[in-house]
Amino acid sequence: MTGLNHTLLAAASDTAERYDSLVMFINILVVLFFVLVIGATVYFMFKYRRRHEGQRTSPVKHNFKLEFLWSAVPTVLLIVMFAWGFNDFTALSQTPSNALPIRVIGKQWNWTVSYPGLDRECTAEMTDDGGAETEFVVPVNRPFTLKLSSEDVLHSFWIPDFKVKKDALPNRYTGYTVTPTEVGSHRFYCAEYCGANHSRMAGTVHVLSEADWQLWLDGKLEGMPNCKVDPSAPDYAPKLFVKYGCAGCHSTTADQAVLIGPPLYGLDTKGEETMEDGSKVATDDNYIRESIEYAEKKRVAGYAGKNMPVFRGRISEVELDALVNYIKGLDDADNGPTNDGTDSE
Ligand code: CUA
């Protein structure tokens, strides 16, 4: 933190420190000019007040020196503000060679953060109140460069303590470089209205000491998400379910409210389901698979007009297997999802 940060808000990055200094510089100027202008106004009101009936204003001649000064001084100050701000702004898009690349993907309504070359991917977890929380880690005092994009609509990746924010766009990369300067945990949010769960599309970035960062890389740091991608882990499928946005539309337990799409628990994998056109379809593995890849092909009765994206080509076979097994394992009973890779009938 710099001595100039009087905003009571955390300044946990180099950007935040520079930003606070500039804001403080501008604030000081604003106060100074307020006092100057209002002070002069009050003083002149008093000094040149009308003293008696019939008093006439003395002829006003212009003063070149004064007029030059009150034009030139603010001009110089404005140029200083611009140059200072522009310099800080361009620093956001300069990538030092030791910067840690981090890939951030936004989608309705969660964030996925991965580390190119590190085989780590931090996906969101659903909270009890329907929010999606993503946690990831970065080392302290080392710049990291975010590469942002969106899979659907506009989102915006905002870390208030770092004082950085940038839109995540579909079909284009954006990003910024920032250096965290304090070990600790900092919230981040989606800052661009993107639909129903916009306000709960959030997470935490944990800034680790260099030693802890090395431990994390070795997979030995306790108390932090390790973000390893392991298809044999029991939470692999539930994480995919959140990552691909399934959780935003389909409830998985009877306790949850029915969302946009049909609930997925309690599917009788040896039974039938009635479609919108009245036909019956066997609810086997191939039905589940097709419903993930091309949901529109068979529409469950009662869900007319509720559209689901095509997932064919977006999900690998391994992921598809995991999701099919996961959905088959979602019981009627309220004991929540099971994912032991076996049929639960
Ligand atoms: Cu994503 Cu708001």
Short mmCIF file of C-alpha atoms and ligand atoms in Angstrom, two decimals:
data_model
loop_
_atom_site.label_atom_id
_atom_site.label_comp_id
_atom_site.label_asym_id
_atom_site.label_seq_id
_atom_site.Cartn_x
_atom_site.Cartn_y
_atom_site.Cartn_z
CA MET A 1 0.00 0.00 0.00
CA THR A 2 1.19 3.46 -0.72
CA GLY A 3 0.99 6.35 1.70
CA LEU A 4 -1.30 8.02 -0.78
CA ASN A 5 -4.07 5.45 -0.44
CA HIS A 6 -6.68 7.09 1.73
CA THR A 7 -9.64 5.40 0.10
CA LEU A 8 -10.09 2.68 2.76
CA LEU A 9 -10.25 0.17 -0.10
CA ALA A 10 -7.62 -2.50 -0.41
CA ALA A 11 -4.80 -1.85 -2.85
CA ALA A 12 -3.30 -5.28 -3.34
CA SER A 13 -1.60 -4.89 -6.71
CA ASP A 14 0.84 -2.63 -8.50
CA THR A 15 -2.04 -1.33 -10.61
CA ALA A 16 -4.06 -0.49 -7.52
CA GLU A 17 -1.14 1.43 -6.04
CA ARG A 18 -0.57 3.45 -9.20
CA TYR A 19 -4.28 4.00 -9.59
CA ASP A 20 -4.65 5.24 -6.01
CA SER A 21 -1.73 7.65 -6.42
CA LEU A 22 -3.27 9.16 -9.53
CA VAL A 23 -6.71 9.42 -7.93
CA MET A 24 -5.15 11.07 -4.88
CA PHE A 25 -3.22 13.52 -7.12
CA ILE A 26 -6.47 14.44 -8.87
CA ASN A 27 -8.32 14.74 -5.55
CA ILE A 28 -5.67 17.11 -4.16
CA LEU A 29 -5.90 19.28 -7.30
CA VAL A 30 -9.69 19.28 -7.11
CA VAL A 31 -9.62 20.48 -3.49
CA LEU A 32 -6.93 23.06 -4.28
CA PHE A 33 -8.87 24.52 -7.21
CA PHE A 34 -12.12 24.42 -5.25
CA VAL A 35 -10.55 26.51 -2.52
CA LEU A 36 -8.92 28.86 -5.05
CA VAL A 37 -12.02 29.45 -7.16
CA ILE A 38 -14.61 29.58 -4.39
CA GLY A 39 -12.21 31.58 -2.17
CA ALA A 40 -11.63 34.15 -4.92
CA THR A 41 -15.37 34.33 -5.61
CA VAL A 42 -16.22 35.02 -1.99
CA TYR A 43 -13.37 37.50 -1.63
CA PHE A 44 -14.38 39.42 -4.78
CA MET A 45 -18.04 39.39 -3.76
CA PHE A 46 -17.00 41.14 -0.61
CA LYS A 47 -14.34 43.42 -2.09
CA TYR A 48 -16.38 44.63 -5.09
CA ARG A 49 -19.76 44.76 -3.41
CA ARG A 50 -22.00 47.73 -4.21
CA ARG A 51 -21.30 50.36 -1.60
CA HIS A 52 -23.92 52.98 -2.39
CA GLU A 53 -26.91 53.69 -4.66
CA GLY A 54 -25.94 54.64 -8.18
CA GLN A 55 -22.44 53.13 -8.02
CA ARG A 56 -21.26 52.08 -11.47
CA THR A 57 -18.94 49.22 -12.39
CA SER A 58 -15.47 50.47 -13.17
CA PRO A 59 -14.35 49.74 -16.75
CA VAL A 60 -12.80 46.23 -17.01
CA LYS A 61 -9.56 45.94 -18.95
CA HIS A 62 -8.15 42.55 -19.73
CA ASN A 63 -4.97 41.24 -18.21
CA PHE A 64 -2.93 39.18 -20.61
CA LYS A 65 -0.60 37.70 -17.99
CA LEU A 66 -3.48 36.52 -15.82
CA GLU A 67 -5.47 35.10 -18.71
CA PHE A 68 -2.44 33.26 -20.02
CA LEU A 69 -1.76 31.77 -16.60
CA TRP A 70 -5.28 30.55 -15.94
CA SER A 71 -5.28 28.87 -19.33
CA ALA A 72 -1.76 27.48 -19.29
CA VAL A 73 -1.64 26.11 -15.73
CA PRO A 74 -4.80 23.95 -16.03
CA THR A 75 -3.70 22.82 -19.49
CA VAL A 76 -0.40 21.59 -18.14
CA LEU A 77 -2.13 19.88 -15.20
CA LEU A 78 -4.61 18.17 -17.52
CA ILE A 79 -1.77 16.94 -19.72
CA VAL A 80 -0.01 15.57 -16.63
CA MET A 81 -3.21 13.71 -15.62
CA PHE A 82 -3.63 12.34 -19.12
CA ALA A 83 0.00 11.22 -19.46
CA TRP A 84 -0.02 9.65 -16.00
CA GLY A 85 -3.28 7.80 -16.64
CA PHE A 86 -2.28 6.77 -20.13
CA ASN A 87 1.00 5.39 -18.87
CA ASP A 88 -0.79 3.31 -16.20
CA PHE A 89 -3.37 2.20 -18.74
CA THR A 90 -0.80 0.94 -21.21
CA ALA A 91 1.00 -0.90 -18.37
CA LEU A 92 -2.08 -3.14 -18.16
CA SER A 93 -1.37 -4.49 -21.61
CA GLN A 94 2.40 -4.87 -21.30
CA THR A 95 3.40 -8.46 -20.66
CA PRO A 96 6.79 -8.95 -18.97
CA SER A 97 8.62 -12.14 -19.92
CA ASN A 98 8.20 -13.62 -16.43
CA ALA A 99 4.43 -13.11 -16.44
CA LEU A 100 2.32 -16.13 -15.55
CA PRO A 101 -0.24 -16.75 -18.29
CA ILE A 102 -3.76 -17.41 -17.00
CA ARG A 103 -6.73 -18.25 -19.16
CA VAL A 104 -10.16 -17.11 -17.99
CA ILE A 105 -13.39 -18.16 -19.68
CA GLY A 106 -16.73 -16.69 -18.72
CA LYS A 107 -20.04 -18.29 -19.44
CA GLN A 108 -23.54 -18.03 -18.06
CA TRP A 109 -22.99 -18.16 -15.07
CA ASN A 110 -19.55 -19.10 -13.91
CA TRP A 111 -15.85 -18.63 -14.51
CA THR A 112 -13.29 -21.25 -15.52
CA VAL A 113 -9.66 -20.37 -14.83
CA SER A 114 -6.85 -22.46 -16.27
CA TYR A 115 -3.06 -22.32 -16.43
CA PRO A 116 -1.71 -22.90 -19.95
CA GLY A 117 1.08 -25.45 -19.81
CA LEU A 118 0.36 -26.44 -16.21
CA ASP A 119 -2.52 -28.89 -16.73
CA ARG A 120 -4.54 -27.13 -14.05
CA GLU A 121 -8.08 -25.96 -14.47
CA CYS A 122 -10.07 -24.28 -11.69
CA THR A 123 -13.78 -24.72 -12.30
CA ALA A 124 -16.71 -23.29 -10.41
CA GLU A 125 -18.54 -24.94 -7.57
CA MET A 126 -22.20 -24.34 -6.91
CA THR A 127 -23.07 -22.79 -3.58
CA ASP A 128 -26.20 -23.63 -1.61
CA ASP A 129 -27.92 -20.45 -2.72
CA GLY A 130 -27.38 -21.14 -6.42
CA GLY A 131 -24.21 -19.10 -6.91
CA ALA A 132 -21.12 -20.39 -8.72
CA GLU A 133 -17.78 -19.83 -6.99
CA THR A 134 -14.43 -20.27 -8.71
CA GLU A 135 -11.17 -20.25 -6.74
CA PHE A 136 -7.70 -19.94 -8.21
CA VAL A 137 -4.23 -19.08 -6.97
CA VAL A 138 -1.35 -16.85 -8.10
CA PRO A 139 2.09 -16.15 -6.65
CA VAL A 140 2.78 -12.81 -4.96
CA ASN A 141 4.98 -10.16 -6.61
CA ARG A 142 4.95 -11.90 -9.96
CA PRO A 143 2.90 -10.43 -12.80
CA PHE A 144 0.17 -12.57 -14.28
CA THR A 145 -1.50 -12.03 -17.62
CA LEU A 146 -5.15 -12.82 -18.05
CA LYS A 147 -6.42 -13.95 -21.42
CA LEU A 148 -10.17 -13.49 -21.31
CA SER A 149 -13.01 -14.61 -23.49
CA SER A 150 -16.64 -15.63 -23.21
CA GLU A 151 -18.54 -18.64 -24.48
CA ASP A 152 -21.79 -16.78 -24.80
CA VAL A 153 -22.60 -13.19 -23.88
CA LEU A 154 -20.57 -10.28 -22.49
CA HIS A 155 -19.09 -10.77 -19.03
CA SER A 156 -16.50 -8.69 -17.23
CA PHE A 157 -13.70 -9.95 -15.01
CA TRP A 158 -13.29 -7.61 -12.07
CA ILE A 159 -10.90 -7.94 -9.11
CA PRO A 160 -11.73 -4.86 -7.00
CA ASP A 161 -8.71 -5.20 -4.66
CA PHE A 162 -6.41 -5.21 -7.69
CA LYS A 163 -8.39 -2.39 -9.32
CA VAL A 164 -8.53 -4.14 -12.67
CA LYS A 165 -11.55 -4.91 -14.79
CA LYS A 166 -12.02 -5.97 -18.39
CA ASP A 167 -14.88 -7.27 -20.47
CA ALA A 168 -14.83 -10.91 -21.55
CA LEU A 169 -16.16 -11.03 -25.11
CA PRO A 170 -17.38 -13.88 -27.27
CA ASN A 171 -15.17 -14.44 -30.35
CA ARG A 172 -12.31 -12.23 -29.18
CA TYR A 173 -9.51 -12.23 -26.61
CA THR A 174 -9.07 -9.42 -24.14
CA GLY A 175 -6.99 -9.27 -20.99
CA TYR A 176 -4.64 -7.43 -18.69
CA THR A 177 -1.41 -7.87 -16.79
CA VAL A 178 -1.28 -7.15 -13.09
CA THR A 179 1.10 -7.93 -10.23
CA PRO A 180 -0.42 -8.88 -6.87
CA THR A 181 1.57 -7.28 -4.05
CA GLU A 182 -0.05 -8.78 -0.95
CA VAL A 183 -0.50 -12.36 0.16
CA GLY A 184 -4.16 -12.98 0.90
CA SER A 185 -7.53 -13.74 -0.63
CA HIS A 186 -9.36 -11.35 -2.90
CA ARG A 187 -12.87 -11.55 -4.31
CA PHE A 188 -13.59 -11.23 -8.00
CA TYR A 189 -16.90 -10.68 -9.71
CA CYS A 190 -18.66 -10.52 -13.03
CA ALA A 191 -19.16 -6.82 -13.64
CA GLU A 192 -21.28 -6.91 -16.77
CA TYR A 193 -24.94 -7.82 -16.49
CA CYS A 194 -25.23 -11.20 -18.20
CA GLY A 195 -28.53 -12.71 -17.10
CA ALA A 196 -30.30 -14.32 -14.18
CA ASN A 197 -27.31 -15.34 -12.06
CA HIS A 198 -25.00 -12.47 -13.00
CA SER A 199 -24.62 -11.28 -9.42
CA ARG A 200 -23.57 -14.74 -8.22
CA MET A 201 -20.96 -15.36 -10.91
CA ALA A 202 -17.98 -14.78 -8.69
CA GLY A 203 -15.00 -16.26 -6.91
CA THR A 204 -11.78 -15.75 -5.00
CA VAL A 205 -8.18 -15.37 -6.11
CA HIS A 206 -5.69 -16.51 -3.48
CA VAL A 207 -2.33 -14.74 -3.61
CA LEU A 208 0.31 -17.16 -2.32
CA SER A 209 3.83 -16.62 -1.04
CA GLU A 210 6.54 -17.90 -3.38
CA ALA A 211 7.05 -20.95 -1.12
CA ASP A 212 3.34 -21.78 -1.07
CA TRP A 213 3.16 -21.33 -4.83
CA GLN A 214 5.89 -23.95 -5.27
CA LEU A 215 3.98 -26.27 -2.93
CA TRP A 216 0.83 -25.70 -4.95
CA LEU A 217 2.65 -26.50 -8.18
CA ASP A 218 3.81 -29.75 -6.56
CA GLY A 219 0.24 -30.49 -5.48
CA LYS A 220 1.21 -30.37 -1.80
CA LEU A 221 -0.48 -27.20 -0.57
CA GLU A 222 -3.23 -27.88 1.94
CA GLY A 223 -6.32 -25.75 2.14
CA MET A 224 -6.27 -24.48 -1.44
CA PRO A 225 -8.05 -25.87 -4.49
CA ASN A 226 -5.46 -27.86 -6.44
CA CYS A 227 -7.35 -27.51 -9.74
CA LYS A 228 -5.91 -30.74 -11.09
CA VAL A 229 -7.89 -32.29 -13.90
CA ASP A 230 -8.47 -35.91 -12.90
CA PRO A 231 -11.24 -37.85 -14.69
CA SER A 232 -11.10 -40.53 -11.99
CA ALA A 233 -11.80 -38.10 -9.16
CA PRO A 234 -15.29 -38.30 -7.65
CA ASP A 235 -15.92 -34.61 -8.18
CA TYR A 236 -14.88 -34.69 -11.87
CA ALA A 237 -18.42 -35.02 -13.28
CA PRO A 238 -20.13 -32.60 -10.85
CA LYS A 239 -17.49 -30.03 -11.80
CA LEU A 240 -18.13 -30.58 -15.51
CA PHE A 241 -21.82 -30.21 -14.79
CA VAL A 242 -21.16 -26.74 -13.43
CA LYS A 243 -18.44 -25.84 -15.92
CA TYR A 244 -20.62 -26.49 -18.96
CA GLY A 245 -23.45 -24.52 -17.45
CA CYS A 246 -25.77 -27.53 -16.98
CA ALA A 247 -26.27 -26.54 -13.35
CA GLY A 248 -27.67 -23.19 -14.39
CA CYS A 249 -30.71 -24.85 -15.99
CA HIS A 250 -31.17 -28.35 -14.51
CA SER A 251 -31.78 -29.20 -10.88
CA THR A 252 -30.07 -32.35 -9.62
CA THR A 253 -31.89 -32.98 -6.35
CA ALA A 254 -35.54 -32.87 -5.34
CA ASP A 255 -34.65 -30.13 -2.84
CA GLN A 256 -33.77 -27.72 -5.62
CA ALA A 257 -36.36 -25.64 -7.39
CA VAL A 258 -37.09 -26.59 -11.00
CA LEU A 259 -34.93 -24.33 -13.15
CA ILE A 260 -35.19 -23.52 -16.85
CA GLY A 261 -34.82 -27.11 -18.11
CA PRO A 262 -36.22 -30.43 -16.87
CA PRO A 263 -34.84 -31.71 -13.54
CA LEU A 264 -32.34 -34.52 -14.04
CA TYR A 265 -32.64 -36.53 -10.85
CA GLY A 266 -34.61 -39.73 -10.63
CA LEU A 267 -34.34 -40.64 -14.33
CA ASP A 268 -35.46 -44.25 -14.77
CA THR A 269 -32.68 -45.51 -17.02
CA LYS A 270 -34.72 -48.58 -17.94
CA GLY A 271 -37.93 -46.61 -18.51
CA GLU A 272 -39.51 -44.17 -20.91
CA GLU A 273 -40.14 -40.46 -21.07
CA THR A 274 -42.94 -38.60 -22.86
CA MET A 275 -41.84 -36.06 -25.45
CA GLU A 276 -43.46 -32.79 -26.45
CA ASP A 277 -45.05 -34.46 -29.54
CA GLY A 278 -46.57 -37.21 -27.38
CA SER A 279 -44.13 -39.95 -28.41
CA LYS A 280 -42.35 -42.14 -25.85
CA VAL A 281 -38.59 -42.49 -25.79
CA ALA A 282 -36.49 -45.09 -23.97
CA THR A 283 -34.34 -43.25 -21.44
CA ASP A 284 -31.11 -45.19 -21.91
CA ASP A 285 -27.50 -44.09 -22.24
CA ASN A 286 -27.93 -43.08 -25.86
CA TYR A 287 -30.92 -40.92 -24.99
CA ILE A 288 -28.92 -39.10 -22.31
CA ARG A 289 -25.97 -38.72 -24.65
CA GLU A 290 -28.12 -37.33 -27.46
CA SER A 291 -29.87 -35.00 -25.04
CA ILE A 292 -26.49 -33.53 -24.12
CA GLU A 293 -25.14 -33.28 -27.66
CA TYR A 294 -28.32 -32.27 -29.48
CA ALA A 295 -30.94 -31.47 -26.85
CA GLU A 296 -33.37 -30.14 -29.46
CA LYS A 297 -33.79 -33.50 -31.16
CA LYS A 298 -36.05 -34.88 -28.43
CA ARG A 299 -37.91 -32.35 -26.35
CA VAL A 300 -39.43 -33.47 -23.05
CA ALA A 301 -43.12 -32.66 -22.69
CA GLY A 302 -43.71 -29.36 -20.95
CA TYR A 303 -40.49 -27.68 -22.08
CA ALA A 304 -41.53 -26.09 -25.36
CA GLY A 305 -39.55 -22.97 -26.10
CA LYS A 306 -36.80 -23.77 -23.58
CA ASN A 307 -33.75 -23.99 -25.78
CA MET A 308 -30.46 -25.67 -24.94
CA PRO A 309 -27.22 -25.17 -26.86
CA VAL A 310 -25.69 -27.90 -29.01
CA PHE A 311 -22.82 -29.52 -27.13
CA ARG A 312 -21.66 -31.85 -29.92
CA GLY A 313 -18.00 -31.09 -30.54
CA ARG A 314 -17.65 -29.07 -27.35
CA ILE A 315 -17.38 -31.99 -24.96
CA SER A 316 -14.84 -34.79 -25.22
CA GLU A 317 -15.81 -38.46 -25.07
CA VAL A 318 -14.27 -38.76 -21.61
CA GLU A 319 -16.33 -35.83 -20.38
CA LEU A 320 -19.45 -37.15 -22.05
CA ASP A 321 -19.04 -40.54 -20.35
CA ALA A 322 -18.62 -38.85 -17.00
CA LEU A 323 -21.73 -36.70 -17.48
CA VAL A 324 -23.90 -39.60 -18.70
CA ASN A 325 -22.88 -41.68 -15.67
CA TYR A 326 -23.39 -38.72 -13.38
CA ILE A 327 -26.92 -38.05 -14.65
CA LYS A 328 -27.79 -41.75 -14.38
CA GLY A 329 -26.60 -41.68 -10.81
CA LEU A 330 -28.82 -38.78 -9.74
CA ASP A 331 -31.33 -40.56 -7.48
CA ASP A 332 -34.93 -39.81 -6.62
CA ALA A 333 -33.91 -40.05 -3.01
CA ASP A 334 -32.78 -36.82 -1.47
CA ASN A 335 -29.33 -38.19 -0.79
CA GLY A 336 -28.00 -36.02 -3.57
CA PRO A 337 -25.90 -36.91 -6.57
CA THR A 338 -23.75 -40.00 -6.62
CA ASN A 339 -20.83 -40.40 -8.92
CA ASP A 340 -19.09 -43.66 -8.35
CA GLY A 341 -19.10 -44.43 -12.08
CA THR A 342 -21.57 -47.30 -11.66
CA ASP A 343 -25.25 -47.57 -12.37
CA SER A 344 -27.29 -46.81 -9.32
CA GLU A 345 -30.35 -48.90 -10.11
CU1 CUA B 1 -21.33 -12.85 -16.26
CU2 CUA B 1 -22.43 -10.94 -15.37
#
